[in-house]
Coordinates of C-alpha atoms in Angstrom, one line a residue:
M26 CA -9.7 74.8 -5.0
E27 CA -10.2 78.4 -4.2
R28 CA -6.6 79.0 -3.6
S29 CA -5.9 77.3 -7.0
V30 CA -8.1 78.5 -9.5
K31 CA -9.7 81.9 -8.5
G32 CA -6.9 83.8 -10.0
L33 CA -7.3 82.1 -13.4
L34 CA -10.6 84.1 -14.2
G35 CA -11.8 85.8 -11.1
G36 CA -12.8 89.4 -11.3
G37 CA -15.1 91.7 -13.1
L38 CA -16.4 91.1 -16.7
K39 CA -13.7 91.2 -19.3
P40 CA -13.7 91.6 -23.0
N41 CA -14.2 88.2 -24.6
D42 CA -14.4 86.7 -21.2
P43 CA -13.9 82.9 -21.1
R44 CA -16.5 82.5 -18.5
R45 CA -19.1 83.1 -21.1
F46 CA -18.0 79.8 -22.6
L47 CA -18.1 77.9 -19.2
I48 CA -21.7 79.1 -18.9
E49 CA -22.5 78.1 -22.6
A50 CA -21.2 74.6 -21.9
M51 CA -23.5 74.3 -18.8
I52 CA -26.5 75.7 -20.7
C53 CA -25.9 73.4 -23.6
A54 CA -25.8 70.4 -21.2
M55 CA -29.1 71.4 -19.9
N56 CA -30.7 71.7 -23.2
A57 CA -29.2 68.6 -24.8
D58 CA -32.2 66.4 -23.8
G59 CA -34.7 69.0 -24.7
V60 CA -35.9 69.4 -21.0
A61 CA -34.7 72.2 -18.7
D62 CA -35.0 70.4 -15.5
P63 CA -35.3 72.8 -12.4
R64 CA -32.4 70.9 -10.8
E65 CA -30.2 71.5 -13.8
I66 CA -31.1 75.3 -13.6
A67 CA -30.2 75.2 -10.0
A68 CA -26.9 73.6 -10.7
I69 CA -25.9 76.3 -13.2
E70 CA -27.0 79.0 -10.7
R71 CA -24.9 77.4 -7.9
Q72 CA -21.7 77.1 -10.1
I73 CA -22.0 80.8 -11.1
A74 CA -22.8 81.9 -7.6
S75 CA -20.1 80.0 -5.8
H76 CA -17.4 78.4 -8.0
P77 CA -14.0 80.2 -7.6
L78 CA -13.7 80.6 -11.4
F79 CA -16.8 83.0 -11.3
H80 CA -15.5 84.8 -8.2
G81 CA -16.1 88.6 -8.5
L82 CA -18.3 88.4 -11.6
G83 CA -21.4 90.0 -10.0
A84 CA -25.1 89.5 -10.7
T85 CA -25.4 91.9 -13.6
A86 CA -22.3 90.6 -15.5
S87 CA -23.6 87.0 -14.9
R88 CA -27.0 87.9 -16.4
T89 CA -25.2 89.4 -19.4
L90 CA -23.2 86.3 -19.9
I91 CA -26.1 84.1 -19.6
E92 CA -28.1 86.2 -22.3
L93 CA -25.1 86.1 -24.6
S94 CA -24.9 82.4 -24.1
N95 CA -28.5 81.8 -24.9
D96 CA -28.3 83.9 -28.0
A97 CA -25.2 82.1 -29.2
I98 CA -26.8 78.8 -28.8
R99 CA -30.1 79.8 -30.5
F100 CA -28.0 81.2 -33.4
A101 CA -25.9 77.9 -33.7
G102 CA -29.3 76.0 -33.9
S103 CA -28.6 73.5 -31.1
A104 CA -26.4 72.7 -28.1
F105 CA -24.4 70.4 -30.4
G106 CA -23.7 73.0 -33.0
R107 CA -22.2 75.3 -30.3
A108 CA -19.5 72.9 -29.1
P109 CA -16.7 74.0 -31.5
A110 CA -17.2 77.6 -30.6
I111 CA -17.0 76.8 -26.9
A112 CA -13.7 75.1 -27.6
K113 CA -12.4 78.0 -29.6
G114 CA -13.3 80.4 -26.7
L115 CA -11.3 78.2 -24.2
P116 CA -7.9 77.7 -25.5
A117 CA -6.3 76.8 -22.1
R118 CA -6.4 73.1 -20.9
I119 CA -7.5 73.9 -17.3
H120 CA -10.5 76.0 -18.7
R121 CA -11.4 73.3 -21.1
L122 CA -11.5 70.7 -18.3
A123 CA -13.5 73.0 -16.1
A124 CA -16.1 73.5 -18.9
F125 CA -16.5 69.8 -19.6
G126 CA -16.8 69.0 -15.7
M127 CA -19.4 71.7 -15.2
A128 CA -21.4 70.5 -18.2
A129 CA -21.3 67.1 -16.8
E130 CA -22.4 68.2 -13.4
V131 CA -25.3 70.0 -14.9
A132 CA -26.3 67.1 -17.0
A133 CA -26.3 64.8 -14.0
A134 CA -28.1 67.2 -11.7
D135 CA -31.4 65.4 -12.4
D136 CA -29.8 62.1 -11.2
Q137 CA -29.6 60.5 -14.7
L138 CA -27.6 61.0 -17.9
V139 CA -29.9 60.3 -20.8
D140 CA -29.0 59.8 -24.4
G141 CA -29.0 63.3 -25.5
E142 CA -26.9 64.5 -22.7
L143 CA -24.4 61.6 -23.2
K144 CA -24.2 62.5 -26.9
F145 CA -23.6 66.2 -26.1
L146 CA -20.8 65.4 -23.6
E147 CA -19.0 63.3 -26.2
V148 CA -19.4 66.1 -28.8
L149 CA -18.1 68.6 -26.3
R150 CA -15.2 66.2 -25.2
I151 CA -14.0 65.8 -28.8
A152 CA -14.3 69.5 -29.4
L153 CA -12.4 70.4 -26.3
R154 CA -9.7 67.7 -27.1
I155 CA -10.2 66.1 -23.6
A156 CA -8.9 62.4 -23.7
P157 CA -11.0 59.6 -22.1
V158 CA -8.5 59.3 -19.4
E159 CA -9.6 62.6 -18.0
S160 CA -13.2 62.9 -19.3
E161 CA -14.4 59.7 -17.6
P162 CA -13.2 60.7 -14.2
L163 CA -14.7 64.2 -14.7
V164 CA -18.0 62.7 -15.4
E165 CA -17.7 60.2 -12.4
H166 CA -16.7 63.1 -10.0
A167 CA -19.4 65.4 -11.4
S168 CA -22.1 62.8 -11.0
T169 CA -21.2 62.2 -7.4
G170 CA -20.8 65.8 -6.3
R171 CA -17.0 65.7 -6.3
L172 CA -16.1 67.8 -9.3
S173 CA -14.1 70.5 -7.5
E174 CA -11.9 67.7 -6.1
Y175 CA -11.0 66.4 -9.5
L176 CA -10.5 69.8 -11.1
D177 CA -8.1 70.8 -8.2
D178 CA -6.2 67.5 -8.9
R179 CA -6.0 68.4 -12.5
Y180 CA -5.0 72.0 -11.8
H181 CA -2.0 70.9 -9.8
R182 CA -1.1 68.3 -12.4
I183 CA -1.0 71.0 -15.0
K184 CA 1.0 73.4 -13.0
S185 CA 3.4 70.6 -12.0
L186 CA 4.3 70.5 -15.8
I187 CA 5.6 74.1 -15.7
P188 CA 9.3 73.0 -14.9
V189 CA 8.9 70.6 -17.8
A190 CA 7.7 73.3 -20.1
C191 CA 10.6 75.5 -19.0
E192 CA 13.1 72.7 -19.9
V193 CA 11.4 72.4 -23.4
F194 CA 11.6 76.1 -24.0
A195 CA 15.2 76.4 -22.8
L196 CA 16.1 73.6 -25.3
R197 CA 14.1 75.5 -27.9
A198 CA 16.3 78.7 -27.2
L199 CA 19.4 76.5 -27.3
D200 CA 18.5 75.0 -30.6
R201 CA 18.1 78.5 -32.0
G202 CA 21.4 79.8 -30.5
M203 CA 19.3 82.1 -28.4
A204 CA 19.8 80.8 -24.8
N205 CA 20.3 84.2 -23.3
D206 CA 18.5 86.5 -20.8
D207 CA 16.6 88.3 -23.4
A208 CA 15.0 85.0 -24.7
R209 CA 14.5 83.9 -21.1
F210 CA 12.4 87.1 -20.4
R211 CA 10.3 86.8 -23.5
I212 CA 9.6 83.1 -22.6
R213 CA 8.6 84.2 -19.2
D214 CA 6.1 86.8 -20.5
F215 CA 4.7 84.1 -23.0
F216 CA 4.1 81.7 -20.1
A217 CA 2.4 84.4 -18.1
A218 CA 0.0 84.9 -20.8
I219 CA -1.0 81.1 -20.8
P220 CA -3.3 80.1 -17.9
D221 CA -1.8 76.6 -17.8
L222 CA 1.8 78.0 -17.5
A223 CA 1.3 81.1 -15.5
L224 CA 2.9 81.7 -12.1
T225 CA 4.2 84.8 -10.4
T226 CA 6.9 86.6 -12.2
D227 CA 9.4 85.6 -9.6
E228 CA 8.3 81.9 -9.7
L229 CA 8.6 81.8 -13.5
D230 CA 12.1 83.6 -13.4
T231 CA 13.3 81.0 -10.9
E232 CA 12.1 78.0 -13.0
L233 CA 13.3 79.5 -16.3
Y234 CA 16.8 80.4 -14.8
Q235 CA 17.2 76.8 -13.6
A236 CA 16.3 75.4 -17.0
F237 CA 18.5 77.8 -18.8
R238 CA 21.5 77.2 -16.5
K239 CA 21.0 73.4 -16.3
P240 CA 24.4 71.6 -16.7
R241 CA 24.5 69.6 -19.9
A242 CA 27.0 67.3 -21.4
R243 CA 29.5 68.8 -23.8
D244 CA 28.2 66.7 -26.7
A245 CA 24.5 67.0 -25.7
Q246 CA 22.1 67.1 -28.6
V247 CA 18.6 68.7 -28.5
F248 CA 16.8 65.6 -29.6
G249 CA 18.6 63.5 -26.9
E250 CA 17.7 66.1 -24.2
L251 CA 14.0 66.1 -25.4
S252 CA 13.9 62.4 -25.3
H253 CA 14.9 62.5 -21.7
V254 CA 12.0 65.1 -21.1
A255 CA 9.6 62.8 -22.8
Q256 CA 10.4 60.0 -20.4
T257 CA 9.0 62.3 -17.6
L258 CA 5.7 62.6 -19.5
P259 CA 4.2 59.1 -19.8
A260 CA 0.9 60.4 -20.4
L261 CA 0.1 61.1 -24.0
V262 CA -2.2 64.0 -23.2
D263 CA 0.7 65.8 -21.4
R264 CA 3.0 65.4 -24.4
Y265 CA 0.1 66.7 -26.6
W266 CA -0.3 69.8 -24.6
M267 CA 3.4 70.4 -24.5
M268 CA 3.4 70.3 -28.3
V269 CA 0.5 72.7 -28.4
Y270 CA 2.4 75.3 -26.2
T271 CA 5.4 74.9 -28.5
L272 CA 3.3 75.7 -31.5
V273 CA 1.7 78.7 -29.8
A274 CA 5.2 80.1 -29.4
E275 CA 5.6 80.3 -33.1
T276 CA 4.3 83.2 -35.3
P277 CA 0.7 82.2 -36.0
A278 CA 1.0 82.5 -39.8
T279 CA 3.6 79.8 -39.8
V280 CA 1.9 77.3 -37.5
P281 CA 0.0 75.6 -40.3
S282 CA 3.3 74.9 -41.9
W283 CA 4.6 73.1 -38.9
R284 CA 6.5 70.4 -40.9
V285 CA 9.1 73.0 -42.0
I286 CA 9.7 74.3 -38.4
P287 CA 12.8 72.4 -37.3
F288 CA 12.3 72.4 -33.6
T289 CA 8.7 71.3 -34.0
G290 CA 9.8 68.4 -35.9
V291 CA 12.3 67.5 -33.2
V292 CA 9.7 67.7 -30.5
Q293 CA 7.4 65.6 -32.5
A294 CA 9.8 62.9 -32.9
A295 CA 11.1 62.9 -29.3
F296 CA 7.5 62.9 -28.0
Q297 CA 6.3 60.4 -30.5
I298 CA 3.3 62.5 -31.6
T299 CA 1.5 61.3 -34.8
D300 CA 0.9 63.6 -37.7
T301 CA -2.9 63.3 -37.1
D302 CA -2.4 64.6 -33.5
M303 CA 0.0 67.3 -34.8
E304 CA -2.9 68.7 -37.1
L305 CA -5.1 68.8 -34.1
A306 CA -2.3 70.6 -32.0
V307 CA -2.2 73.2 -34.8
V308 CA -5.9 73.9 -34.5
D309 CA -5.7 74.1 -30.7
A310 CA -2.6 76.4 -31.0
L311 CA -4.4 78.8 -33.2
T312 CA -7.2 79.3 -30.7
F313 CA -4.9 81.3 -28.5
P314 CA -5.0 85.1 -28.9
L315 CA -3.0 86.4 -31.9
A316 CA -2.0 89.4 -29.8
M317 CA -0.5 87.6 -26.9
P318 CA 3.3 87.8 -26.5
R319 CA 5.3 85.2 -28.2
P320 CA 9.1 84.3 -27.8
A321 CA 9.3 84.0 -31.6

């Protein structure tokens, strides 16, 4: 786990540090049943002190984030009222899974999941857009002290999708008549800004080069090529997130008008994503920073 996720967030306190929202998720879970059990407090302290995502944060910065989290929850009026803001502060899929898992681990620290905690976890799950196929194993692993094991599995699963994302974005460039080195470099910088898609510069260069130079039939069509890509993504949640990344690549002001973006329509059809899920993907895409590099 340490080799996998430390680089995602590790280091000193940053502006708008995502770790604040991991802490908020845990504190909300602790408060959801109205009782701050000492075992739940200890679970939060243990995560902050030892989890790789918090590596390098330091005691002073940790206290600052805890104070900010407590203030934000009080201002929201309840743990439940804070769930949408937690999701907005954690746009990346791997960070959302970590937040939900850590919240579940805190809720289960007193050896029981009571009504208020279960309701909060469900509200948080919906806000973070985590499918039951992932949330249920997260709760199970968190309840049995094996959260890091499952998060590590999810981390590697998400990273294994980077070659698929490279293929999607190579087809995007091809569809726009921009399958050149300049477009490839801009996509590389875009991927590096998204924790789910980030690798070293050399690794991203290699993956994107292979996708851009992939031999294709002379009469190959983008929809057909994307349909082949969809066959490698049987899990709907993986298709959904590939759609989110595609929307993030567009100029933010145009994302709500996704129906008139040609490539978006082709991806939706090839990946068989419903209009309802498209609207959710728009919301998730717009949580990513406005100032991040975009190939659009």
